[in-house]
Amino acid sequence: MTTPPGLSYRDAGVDIDAGDALVDRIRPLARKTLRPEVLGGIGGFGALFEVPKRYKEPVLVSGTDGVGTKLKLAFQMNRHDTIGQDLVAMSVNDILVQGAEPLFFLDYFACGKLDVDVGEQVVSGIARGCELAGCALIGGETAEMPGMYPPGEYDLAGFAVGAAEKSRLISGATIQAGDAVLGLASSGPHSNGYSLIRKIVEVSGASLDADFHGRPLGEVLLEPTRIYVKPLLALMQAIEVKGLAHITGGGLLENVPRILREDLAAVINKAAWDLPPVFRWLMEQGKVAEQEMYRTFNCGIGMVVVVANAHVEVAAKFLSERGEKVYHLGAIVRRGADQPQTVVV
């Protein structure tokens, strides 16, 4: 009588060889992002990073985020090479607003069954985002969990760690009435509001392949999140940046107040910039009220920068020379009784 062979991991639906193949493809992508402070490489139980010696009183600043339901569009279009940049951008832009230089990034990629080609496309976008942010991709986790995700779908999370001098942390504490509010253009909806975006696409009956100003609509909606790290870190060395707000979920109306004292408000002039076509389309097709647009989407402004009024021209010129489209949105004012902290007029 023979004993039947015991079960193995492969019987549970896990492809060990695919995981090894993906790691082999990831290594050269990650290598392009490495900084001198990285100790070791991809594949260890833990990633090692030495805090740059130029910091006298380093404060570590960390952030974590995902991409939300923008992933659903990537699945529908079977395009996975940009979503990784979104993942990096959401975390590095968040820690940037506190004055931190992003140092390293780790990712978490979870799926039911690993497709090595898709995994490589996703990580190529992550590596691209890390290069744009100047941070090292030093590790991550690829989790293959049969039965947890529908075929062809996956989830992503990212983790960024940066450093700032304790004396130069940006908190918004120095913001005062009379300061200027600048806005840096977004590349599109970035990675927020996609549950509503997908609903608008559905009710409008629009095809993701339909032409939209010379590009497929789906491609426009998948445009990766802009990374503002390098130009803003340089600006911080040139002038005092009093406050930064990354315009994510909650739009302009809910993110700008996060950097303001209770007695201050930001008055933003909607005539200061043109609502980009993709937001106008979403507004019209979804019959979304104007204030709801400002509460849900970035509406073309991905980052808000608060500087002294005397520094407006210097800051705008400095950032424009580094590739940013800059708008003078408005000003900081004393907040009246019952006045919202961000008013778009």
mmCIF file with all atom_site columns, N, CA, C and O in Angstrom, residues 2 11 20 29 44 53 61 75 102-103 112 120 146 178 202 223 228 233 238 266 283 287 305 307 326:
data_model
loop_
_atom_site.group_PDB
_atom_site.id
_atom_site.type_symbol
_atom_site.label_atom_id
_atom_site.label_alt_id
_atom_site.label_comp_id
_atom_site.label_asym_id
_atom_site.label_entity_id
_atom_site.label_seq_id
_atom_site.pdbx_PDB_ins_code
_atom_site.Cartn_x
_atom_site.Cartn_y
_atom_site.Cartn_z
_atom_site.occupancy
_atom_site.B_iso_or_equiv
_atom_site.pdbx_formal_charge
_atom_site.auth_seq_id
_atom_site.auth_comp_id
_atom_site.auth_asym_id
_atom_site.auth_atom_id
_atom_site.pdbx_PDB_model_num
ATOM 1   N N  . THR A 1 2   ? 0.636   2.133  -0.932  1.00 0.00 ? 2   THR A N  1
ATOM 2   C CA . THR A 1 2   ? 1.460   3.339  -1.021  1.00 0.00 ? 2   THR A CA 1
ATOM 3   C C  . THR A 1 2   ? 0.773   4.500  -0.326  1.00 0.00 ? 2   THR A C  1
ATOM 4   O O  . THR A 1 2   ? -0.460  4.603  -0.318  1.00 0.00 ? 2   THR A O  1
ATOM 5   N N  . ASP A 1 11  ? -0.043  23.286 -4.163  1.00 0.00 ? 11  ASP A N  1
ATOM 6   C CA . ASP A 1 11  ? -1.413  22.766 -4.164  1.00 0.00 ? 11  ASP A CA 1
ATOM 7   C C  . ASP A 1 11  ? -2.414  23.797 -3.660  1.00 0.00 ? 11  ASP A C  1
ATOM 8   O O  . ASP A 1 11  ? -3.600  23.719 -3.940  1.00 0.00 ? 11  ASP A O  1
ATOM 9   N N  . ASP A 1 20  ? 9.846   34.267 -7.438  1.00 0.00 ? 20  ASP A N  1
ATOM 10  C CA . ASP A 1 20  ? 11.296  34.376 -7.641  1.00 0.00 ? 20  ASP A CA 1
ATOM 11  C C  . ASP A 1 20  ? 11.615  35.129 -8.924  1.00 0.00 ? 20  ASP A C  1
ATOM 12  O O  . ASP A 1 20  ? 12.545  35.947 -8.964  1.00 0.00 ? 20  ASP A O  1
ATOM 13  N N  . LEU A 1 29  ? 15.465  47.331 -11.529 1.00 0.00 ? 29  LEU A N  1
ATOM 14  C CA . LEU A 1 29  ? 14.631  48.529 -11.429 1.00 0.00 ? 29  LEU A CA 1
ATOM 15  C C  . LEU A 1 29  ? 14.944  49.274 -10.145 1.00 0.00 ? 29  LEU A C  1
ATOM 16  O O  . LEU A 1 29  ? 15.088  50.503 -10.137 1.00 0.00 ? 29  LEU A O  1
ATOM 17  N N  . GLY A 1 44  ? 16.811  41.072 1.493   1.00 0.00 ? 44  GLY A N  1
ATOM 18  C CA . GLY A 1 44  ? 17.059  40.762 2.896   1.00 0.00 ? 44  GLY A CA 1
ATOM 19  C C  . GLY A 1 44  ? 15.768  40.749 3.695   1.00 0.00 ? 44  GLY A C  1
ATOM 20  O O  . GLY A 1 44  ? 14.705  41.137 3.207   1.00 0.00 ? 44  GLY A O  1
ATOM 21  N N  . LYS A 1 53  ? 24.378  62.159 6.831   1.00 0.00 ? 53  LYS A N  1
ATOM 22  C CA . LYS A 1 53  ? 25.165  62.820 7.873   1.00 0.00 ? 53  LYS A CA 1
ATOM 23  C C  . LYS A 1 53  ? 25.021  64.347 7.866   1.00 0.00 ? 53  LYS A C  1
ATOM 24  O O  . LYS A 1 53  ? 25.379  65.005 8.829   1.00 0.00 ? 53  LYS A O  1
ATOM 25  N N  . VAL A 1 61  ? 10.226  61.519 9.114   1.00 0.00 ? 61  VAL A N  1
ATOM 26  C CA . VAL A 1 61  ? 8.827   61.784 8.779   1.00 0.00 ? 61  VAL A CA 1
ATOM 27  C C  . VAL A 1 61  ? 8.357   60.634 7.893   1.00 0.00 ? 61  VAL A C  1
ATOM 28  O O  . VAL A 1 61  ? 8.999   60.325 6.876   1.00 0.00 ? 61  VAL A O  1
ATOM 29  N N  . PHE A 1 75  ? -7.214  47.994 -14.195 1.00 0.00 ? 75  PHE A N  1
ATOM 30  C CA . PHE A 1 75  ? -7.648  46.646 -14.524 1.00 0.00 ? 75  PHE A CA 1
ATOM 31  C C  . PHE A 1 75  ? -8.472  46.644 -15.821 1.00 0.00 ? 75  PHE A C  1
ATOM 32  O O  . PHE A 1 75  ? -8.276  45.802 -16.703 1.00 0.00 ? 75  PHE A O  1
ATOM 33  N N  . PRO A 1 102 ? 12.221  62.923 1.000   1.00 0.00 ? 102 PRO A N  1
ATOM 34  C CA . PRO A 1 102 ? 11.991  61.469 0.974   1.00 0.00 ? 102 PRO A CA 1
ATOM 35  C C  . PRO A 1 102 ? 13.314  60.718 0.811   1.00 0.00 ? 102 PRO A C  1
ATOM 36  O O  . PRO A 1 102 ? 14.097  61.024 -0.078  1.00 0.00 ? 102 PRO A O  1
ATOM 37  N N  . LEU A 1 103 ? 13.549  59.756 1.691   1.00 0.00 ? 103 LEU A N  1
ATOM 38  C CA . LEU A 1 103 ? 14.793  58.991 1.672   1.00 0.00 ? 103 LEU A CA 1
ATOM 39  C C  . LEU A 1 103 ? 14.611  57.611 1.049   1.00 0.00 ? 103 LEU A C  1
ATOM 40  O O  . LEU A 1 103 ? 15.400  57.199 0.205   1.00 0.00 ? 103 LEU A O  1
ATOM 41  N N  . GLY A 1 112 ? -4.212  37.563 -5.984  1.00 0.00 ? 112 GLY A N  1
ATOM 42  C CA . GLY A 1 112 ? -4.631  36.176 -5.829  1.00 0.00 ? 112 GLY A CA 1
ATOM 43  C C  . GLY A 1 112 ? -3.649  35.230 -6.477  1.00 0.00 ? 112 GLY A C  1
ATOM 44  O O  . GLY A 1 112 ? -3.228  34.234 -5.890  1.00 0.00 ? 112 GLY A O  1
ATOM 45  N N  . GLU A 1 120 ? 5.851   43.288 -12.898 1.00 0.00 ? 120 GLU A N  1
ATOM 46  C CA . GLU A 1 120 ? 6.996   44.070 -13.359 1.00 0.00 ? 120 GLU A CA 1
ATOM 47  C C  . GLU A 1 120 ? 6.562   45.451 -13.832 1.00 0.00 ? 120 GLU A C  1
ATOM 48  O O  . GLU A 1 120 ? 7.238   46.456 -13.571 1.00 0.00 ? 120 GLU A O  1
ATOM 49  N N  . PRO A 1 146 ? -4.212  33.178 -2.818  1.00 0.00 ? 146 PRO A N  1
ATOM 50  C CA . PRO A 1 146 ? -5.313  32.598 -3.601  1.00 0.00 ? 146 PRO A CA 1
ATOM 51  C C  . PRO A 1 146 ? -6.651  32.726 -2.881  1.00 0.00 ? 146 PRO A C  1
ATOM 52  O O  . PRO A 1 146 ? -6.750  32.504 -1.670  1.00 0.00 ? 146 PRO A O  1
ATOM 53  N N  . GLY A 1 178 ? -2.371  88.058 5.258   1.00 0.00 ? 178 GLY A N  1
ATOM 54  C CA . GLY A 1 178 ? -1.587  88.806 4.291   1.00 0.00 ? 178 GLY A CA 1
ATOM 55  C C  . GLY A 1 178 ? -0.648  87.931 3.484   1.00 0.00 ? 178 GLY A C  1
ATOM 56  O O  . GLY A 1 178 ? -0.145  88.361 2.437   1.00 0.00 ? 178 GLY A O  1
ATOM 57  N N  . GLU A 1 202 ? -19.698 55.586 -15.805 1.00 0.00 ? 202 GLU A N  1
ATOM 58  C CA . GLU A 1 202 ? -20.772 54.598 -15.973 1.00 0.00 ? 202 GLU A CA 1
ATOM 59  C C  . GLU A 1 202 ? -22.079 55.257 -16.400 1.00 0.00 ? 202 GLU A C  1
ATOM 60  O O  . GLU A 1 202 ? -22.709 54.847 -17.382 1.00 0.00 ? 202 GLU A O  1
ATOM 61  N N  . GLU A 1 223 ? -3.680  59.209 -16.012 1.00 0.00 ? 223 GLU A N  1
ATOM 62  C CA . GLU A 1 223 ? -2.475  60.048 -15.953 1.00 0.00 ? 223 GLU A CA 1
ATOM 63  C C  . GLU A 1 223 ? -1.918  60.015 -14.526 1.00 0.00 ? 223 GLU A C  1
ATOM 64  O O  . GLU A 1 223 ? -2.631  60.280 -13.561 1.00 0.00 ? 223 GLU A O  1
ATOM 65  N N  . TYR A 1 228 ? 6.003   66.468 -6.627  1.00 0.00 ? 228 TYR A N  1
ATOM 66  C CA . TYR A 1 228 ? 6.476   67.850 -6.475  1.00 0.00 ? 228 TYR A CA 1
ATOM 67  C C  . TYR A 1 228 ? 7.771   67.962 -5.659  1.00 0.00 ? 228 TYR A C  1
ATOM 68  O O  . TYR A 1 228 ? 8.192   69.060 -5.325  1.00 0.00 ? 228 TYR A O  1
ATOM 69  N N  . LEU A 1 233 ? 11.666  71.062 -2.594  1.00 0.00 ? 233 LEU A N  1
ATOM 70  C CA . LEU A 1 233 ? 12.825  70.980 -1.700  1.00 0.00 ? 233 LEU A CA 1
ATOM 71  C C  . LEU A 1 233 ? 13.821  72.089 -2.036  1.00 0.00 ? 233 LEU A C  1
ATOM 72  O O  . LEU A 1 233 ? 14.413  72.696 -1.140  1.00 0.00 ? 233 LEU A O  1
ATOM 73  N N  . ALA A 1 238 ? 15.729  78.195 -0.791  1.00 0.00 ? 238 ALA A N  1
ATOM 74  C CA . ALA A 1 238 ? 15.859  79.557 -1.332  1.00 0.00 ? 238 ALA A CA 1
ATOM 75  C C  . ALA A 1 238 ? 15.091  80.603 -0.518  1.00 0.00 ? 238 ALA A C  1
ATOM 76  O O  . ALA A 1 238 ? 15.578  81.720 -0.316  1.00 0.00 ? 238 ALA A O  1
ATOM 77  N N  . ALA A 1 266 ? -8.183  80.817 4.170   1.00 0.00 ? 266 ALA A N  1
ATOM 78  C CA . ALA A 1 266 ? -7.617  81.040 2.842   1.00 0.00 ? 266 ALA A CA 1
ATOM 79  C C  . ALA A 1 266 ? -8.747  81.410 1.893   1.00 0.00 ? 266 ALA A C  1
ATOM 80  O O  . ALA A 1 266 ? -9.754  80.688 1.801   1.00 0.00 ? 266 ALA A O  1
ATOM 81  N N  . MET A 1 283 ? -17.596 67.380 -14.182 1.00 0.00 ? 283 MET A N  1
ATOM 82  C CA . MET A 1 283 ? -18.611 68.261 -13.597 1.00 0.00 ? 283 MET A CA 1
ATOM 83  C C  . MET A 1 283 ? -19.894 68.227 -14.423 1.00 0.00 ? 283 MET A C  1
ATOM 84  O O  . MET A 1 283 ? -20.999 68.106 -13.882 1.00 0.00 ? 283 MET A O  1
ATOM 85  N N  . LYS A 1 287 ? -23.092 66.100 -13.426 1.00 0.00 ? 287 LYS A N  1
ATOM 86  C CA . LYS A 1 287 ? -23.925 67.163 -12.834 1.00 0.00 ? 287 LYS A CA 1
ATOM 87  C C  . LYS A 1 287 ? -23.490 67.431 -11.379 1.00 0.00 ? 287 LYS A C  1
ATOM 88  O O  . LYS A 1 287 ? -24.313 67.557 -10.468 1.00 0.00 ? 287 LYS A O  1
ATOM 89  N N  . VAL A 1 305 ? 0.941   76.205 -1.878  1.00 0.00 ? 305 VAL A N  1
ATOM 90  C CA . VAL A 1 305 ? 2.155   76.714 -1.253  1.00 0.00 ? 305 VAL A CA 1
ATOM 91  C C  . VAL A 1 305 ? 1.845   78.083 -0.648  1.00 0.00 ? 305 VAL A C  1
ATOM 92  O O  . VAL A 1 305 ? 1.353   78.969 -1.345  1.00 0.00 ? 305 VAL A O  1
ATOM 93  N N  . VAL A 1 307 ? 3.425   81.415 1.076   1.00 0.00 ? 307 VAL A N  1
ATOM 94  C CA . VAL A 1 307 ? 4.658   82.185 1.284   1.00 0.00 ? 307 VAL A CA 1
ATOM 95  C C  . VAL A 1 307 ? 4.282   83.609 1.667   1.00 0.00 ? 307 VAL A C  1
ATOM 96  O O  . VAL A 1 307 ? 3.145   84.042 1.480   1.00 0.00 ? 307 VAL A O  1
ATOM 97  N N  . VAL A 1 326 ? 2.531   77.534 -12.153 1.00 0.00 ? 326 VAL A N  1
ATOM 98  C CA . VAL A 1 326 ? 2.235   78.170 -10.868 1.00 0.00 ? 326 VAL A CA 1
ATOM 99  C C  . VAL A 1 326 ? 1.115   79.192 -11.028 1.00 0.00 ? 326 VAL A C  1
ATOM 100 O O  . VAL A 1 326 ? 1.105   79.986 -11.970 1.00 0.00 ? 326 VAL A O  1
#
